[in-house]
Coordinates of C-alpha atoms and ligand atoms in Angstrom, one line a residue:
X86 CA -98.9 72.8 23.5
X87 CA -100.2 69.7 22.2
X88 CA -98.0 66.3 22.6
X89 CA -97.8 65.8 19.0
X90 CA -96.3 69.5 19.0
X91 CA -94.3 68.8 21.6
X92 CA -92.8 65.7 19.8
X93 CA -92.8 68.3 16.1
X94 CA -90.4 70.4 18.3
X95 CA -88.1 67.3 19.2
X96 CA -88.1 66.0 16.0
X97 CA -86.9 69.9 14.4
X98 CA -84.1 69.4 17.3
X99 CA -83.3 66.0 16.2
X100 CA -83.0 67.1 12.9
X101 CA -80.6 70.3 13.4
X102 CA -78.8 68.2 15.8
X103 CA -78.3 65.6 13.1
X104 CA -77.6 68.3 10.2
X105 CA -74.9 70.2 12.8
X106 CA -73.4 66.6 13.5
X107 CA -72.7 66.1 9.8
X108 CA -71.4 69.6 9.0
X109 CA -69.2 69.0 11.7
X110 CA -67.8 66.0 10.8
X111 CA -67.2 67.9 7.2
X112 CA -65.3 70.5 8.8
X113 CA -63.3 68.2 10.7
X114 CA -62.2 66.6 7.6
X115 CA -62.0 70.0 5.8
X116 CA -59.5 70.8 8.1
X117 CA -56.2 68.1 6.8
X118 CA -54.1 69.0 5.0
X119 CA -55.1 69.2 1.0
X120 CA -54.1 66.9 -1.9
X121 CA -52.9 70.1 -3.6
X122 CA -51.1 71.3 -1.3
X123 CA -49.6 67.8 -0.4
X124 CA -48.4 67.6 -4.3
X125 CA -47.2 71.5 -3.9
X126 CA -44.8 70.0 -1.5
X127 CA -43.5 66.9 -3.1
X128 CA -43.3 69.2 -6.1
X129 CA -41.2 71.5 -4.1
X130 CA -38.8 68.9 -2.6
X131 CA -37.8 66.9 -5.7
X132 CA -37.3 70.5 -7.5
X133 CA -35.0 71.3 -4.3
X134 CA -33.1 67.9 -4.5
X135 CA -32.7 68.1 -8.4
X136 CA -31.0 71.0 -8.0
X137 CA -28.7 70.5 -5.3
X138 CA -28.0 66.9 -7.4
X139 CA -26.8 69.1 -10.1
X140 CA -24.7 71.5 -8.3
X141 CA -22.9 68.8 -6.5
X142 CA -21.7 67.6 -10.2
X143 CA -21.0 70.8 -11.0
X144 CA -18.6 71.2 -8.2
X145 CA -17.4 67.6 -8.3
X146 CA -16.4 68.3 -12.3
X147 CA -14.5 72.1 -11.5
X148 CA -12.6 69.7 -8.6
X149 CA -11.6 67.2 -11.4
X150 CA -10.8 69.9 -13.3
X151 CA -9.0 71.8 -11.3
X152 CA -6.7 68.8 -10.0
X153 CA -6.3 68.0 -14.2
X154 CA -5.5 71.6 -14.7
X155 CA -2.5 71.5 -11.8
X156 CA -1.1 68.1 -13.5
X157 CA -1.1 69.4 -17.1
X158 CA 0.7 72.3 -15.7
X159 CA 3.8 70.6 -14.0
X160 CA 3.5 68.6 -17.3
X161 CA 4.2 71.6 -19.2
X162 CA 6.8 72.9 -16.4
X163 CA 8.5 69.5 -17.0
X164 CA 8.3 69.5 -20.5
X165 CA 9.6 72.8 -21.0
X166 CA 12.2 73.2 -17.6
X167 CA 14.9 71.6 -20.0
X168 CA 15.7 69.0 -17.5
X169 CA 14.3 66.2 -19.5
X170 CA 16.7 64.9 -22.3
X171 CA 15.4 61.8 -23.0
X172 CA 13.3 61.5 -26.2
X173 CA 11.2 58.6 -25.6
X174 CA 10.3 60.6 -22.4
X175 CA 9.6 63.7 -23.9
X176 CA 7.5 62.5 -26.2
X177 CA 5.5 60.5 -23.5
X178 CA 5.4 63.9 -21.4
X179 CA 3.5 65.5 -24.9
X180 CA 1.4 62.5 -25.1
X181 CA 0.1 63.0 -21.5
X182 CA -0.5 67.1 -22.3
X183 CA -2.5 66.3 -25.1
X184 CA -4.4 63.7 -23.8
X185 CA -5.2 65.7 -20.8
X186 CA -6.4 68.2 -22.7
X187 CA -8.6 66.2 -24.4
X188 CA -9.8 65.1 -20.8
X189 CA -10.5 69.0 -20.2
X190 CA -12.6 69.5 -23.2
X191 CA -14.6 66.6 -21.7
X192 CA -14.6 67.4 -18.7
X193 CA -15.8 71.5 -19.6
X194 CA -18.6 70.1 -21.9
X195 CA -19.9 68.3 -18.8
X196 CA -19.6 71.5 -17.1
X197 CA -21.8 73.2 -19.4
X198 CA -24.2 70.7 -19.2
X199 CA -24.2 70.9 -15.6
X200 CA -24.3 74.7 -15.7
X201 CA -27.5 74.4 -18.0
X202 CA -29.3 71.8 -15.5
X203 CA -28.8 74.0 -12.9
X204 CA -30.1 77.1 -14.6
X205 CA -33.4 74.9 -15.1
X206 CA -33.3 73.2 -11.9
X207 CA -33.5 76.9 -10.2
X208 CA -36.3 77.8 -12.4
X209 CA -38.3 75.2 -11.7
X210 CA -37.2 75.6 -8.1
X211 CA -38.3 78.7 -7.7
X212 CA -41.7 78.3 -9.1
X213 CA -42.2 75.2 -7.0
X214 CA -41.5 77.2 -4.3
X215 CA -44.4 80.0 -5.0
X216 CA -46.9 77.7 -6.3
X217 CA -46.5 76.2 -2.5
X218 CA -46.5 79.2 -1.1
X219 CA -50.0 80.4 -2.4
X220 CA -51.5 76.9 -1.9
X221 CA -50.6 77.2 1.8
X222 CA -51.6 80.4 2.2
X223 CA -55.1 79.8 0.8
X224 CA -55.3 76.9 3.0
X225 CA -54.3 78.8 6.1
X226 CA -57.4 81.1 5.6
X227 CA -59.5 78.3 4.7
X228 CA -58.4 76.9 7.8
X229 CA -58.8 80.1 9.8
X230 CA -62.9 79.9 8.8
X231 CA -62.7 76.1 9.4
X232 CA -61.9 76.5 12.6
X233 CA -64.6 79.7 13.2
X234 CA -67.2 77.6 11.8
X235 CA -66.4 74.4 14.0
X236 CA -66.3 76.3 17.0
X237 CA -69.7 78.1 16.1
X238 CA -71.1 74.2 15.6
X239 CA -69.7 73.0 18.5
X240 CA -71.3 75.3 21.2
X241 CA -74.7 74.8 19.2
X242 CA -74.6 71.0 19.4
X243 CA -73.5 71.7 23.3
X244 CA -76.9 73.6 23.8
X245 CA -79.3 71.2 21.9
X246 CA -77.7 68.4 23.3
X247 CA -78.2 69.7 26.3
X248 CA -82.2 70.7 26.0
X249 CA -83.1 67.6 24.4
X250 CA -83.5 65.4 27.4
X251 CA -85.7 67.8 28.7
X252 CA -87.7 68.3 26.0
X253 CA -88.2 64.5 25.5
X254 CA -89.2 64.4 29.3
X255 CA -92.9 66.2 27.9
X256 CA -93.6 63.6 25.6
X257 CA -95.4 59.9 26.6
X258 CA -93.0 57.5 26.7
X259 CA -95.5 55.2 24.2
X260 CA -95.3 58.0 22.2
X261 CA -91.7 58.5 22.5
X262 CA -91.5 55.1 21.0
X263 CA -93.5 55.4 18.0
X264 CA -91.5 58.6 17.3
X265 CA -88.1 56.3 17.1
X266 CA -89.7 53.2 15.4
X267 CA -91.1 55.8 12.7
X268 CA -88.3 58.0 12.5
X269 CA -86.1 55.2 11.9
X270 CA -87.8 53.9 8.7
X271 CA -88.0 57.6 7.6
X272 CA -84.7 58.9 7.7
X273 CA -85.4 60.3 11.9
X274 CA -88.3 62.4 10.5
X275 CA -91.5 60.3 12.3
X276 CA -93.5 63.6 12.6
X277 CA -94.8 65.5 9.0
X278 CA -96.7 68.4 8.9
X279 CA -100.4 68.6 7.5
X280 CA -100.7 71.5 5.1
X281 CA -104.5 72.0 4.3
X282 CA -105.3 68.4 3.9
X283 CA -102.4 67.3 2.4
X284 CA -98.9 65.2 4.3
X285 CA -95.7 67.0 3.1
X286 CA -94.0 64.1 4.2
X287 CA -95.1 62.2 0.7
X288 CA -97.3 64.6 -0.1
X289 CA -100.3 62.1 -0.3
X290 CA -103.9 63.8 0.5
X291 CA -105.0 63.1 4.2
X292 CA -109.2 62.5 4.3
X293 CA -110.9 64.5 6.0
X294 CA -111.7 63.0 9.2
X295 CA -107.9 62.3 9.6
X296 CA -107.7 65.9 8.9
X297 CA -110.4 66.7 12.0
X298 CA -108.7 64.4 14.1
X299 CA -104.8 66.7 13.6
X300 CA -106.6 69.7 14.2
X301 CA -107.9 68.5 17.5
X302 CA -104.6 67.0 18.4
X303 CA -105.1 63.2 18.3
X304 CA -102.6 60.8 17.1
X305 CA -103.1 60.2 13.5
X306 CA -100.4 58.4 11.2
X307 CA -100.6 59.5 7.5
X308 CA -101.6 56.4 5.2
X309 CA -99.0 56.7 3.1
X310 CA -95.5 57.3 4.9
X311 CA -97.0 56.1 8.2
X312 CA -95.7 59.5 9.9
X313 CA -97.6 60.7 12.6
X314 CA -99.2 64.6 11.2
X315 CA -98.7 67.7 12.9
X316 CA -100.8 70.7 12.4
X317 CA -99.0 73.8 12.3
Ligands
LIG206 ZN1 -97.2 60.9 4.5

């Protein structure tokens, strides 16, 4: 095998090394957590807290209630026991009744109010709840072939990584150089292939005693991208 072939087959490891390292990264990042499934959860929580906000009021308004309900009744008792002869303190014990009644209405249309929240809240709740529930599930398997795919990658990059020193070790070290200086300029790909007579680097058409000089394995740079050609 020619050196420029040699260096053709270290520059297709370069480039699967590169390609591999980039995918990898992309998996890598793949694998936190989504922004759906990050809003699934908020959405989740404040549905969670709105509720439990609604059935404290709830039972903080039947307390009141109940508490009002006990007072109006030893009103009553009072009021009716006989024991009260007074009239200015009769009528102040009727005043109270009806004014704590009034506070019951109040305090029952609050209720209601409370009751309805609630209803809502647990609706909303709930759904919150599934809607989270298939986001993390879908990214659990995404995750699942995340992982597959990274460990796949990994023991790939291990290999090439590991036969690239020695494949660099058959190439000229002056050679070696151009091949970095080049590749550099040209996005790491220093070596193109000559196809007929033409560079599929840029595509620009090679003459033909550049063309003699790939076949017979000299080092030839293309005019127009400055790669070195490869025949293959
Ligand atoms: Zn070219």
């Amino acid at each position: 095998m020619s050196q420029i072939q040699q260096l053709y087959r270290l520059q297709q490891m370069d480039t699967e090394i590169r390609q591999k390292k980039q995918r990898l990264t992309e998996v890598l990042r793949a694998q936190r957590e989504t922004e759906a499934l990050l809003a699934a959860r908020e959405r989740e929580k404040t549905a969670v807290s709105t509720l439990k906000k609604w059935q404290s009021s709830h039972n903080n308004l039947s307390l009141e209630l109940g508490s009002l309900n006990s007072k109006a009744k030893s009103a009553e008792n009072r009021l009716y026991s006989g024991n009260v002869k007074n009239p200015k303190e009769l009528t102040d014990l009727q005043d109270q009744i009806a004014a704590m009644g009034r506070q019951r209405g109040g305090l029952e249309e609050q209720m209601l109010e409370a009751m309805i929240m609630i209803e809502d809240a647990e609706a909303e709740a709930k759904a919150a709840t599934e809607a989270r529930t298939v986001e993390e599930s879908q990214w659990q398997q995404a995750q699942a072939d995340y992982k597959e795919e990274q460990n796949t990658l990994a023991l790939r990059l291990h290999h090439l990584l590991g036969l690239r020193p020695k494949q660099a070790a058959q190439i000229e070290p002056k050679l070696l150089q151009d091949y970095e200086r080049i590749g550099q300029r040209n996005g790491g790909e220093a070596v193109a292939v000559l196809k007929i007579n033409r560079c599929q680097g840029c595509l620009l058409t090679v003459s033909a005693n550049k063309v003699k000089e790939v076949v017979e394995g000299q080092v030839t740079h293309c005019g127009g991208c400055g790669r070195i050609l490869v025949a293959v």
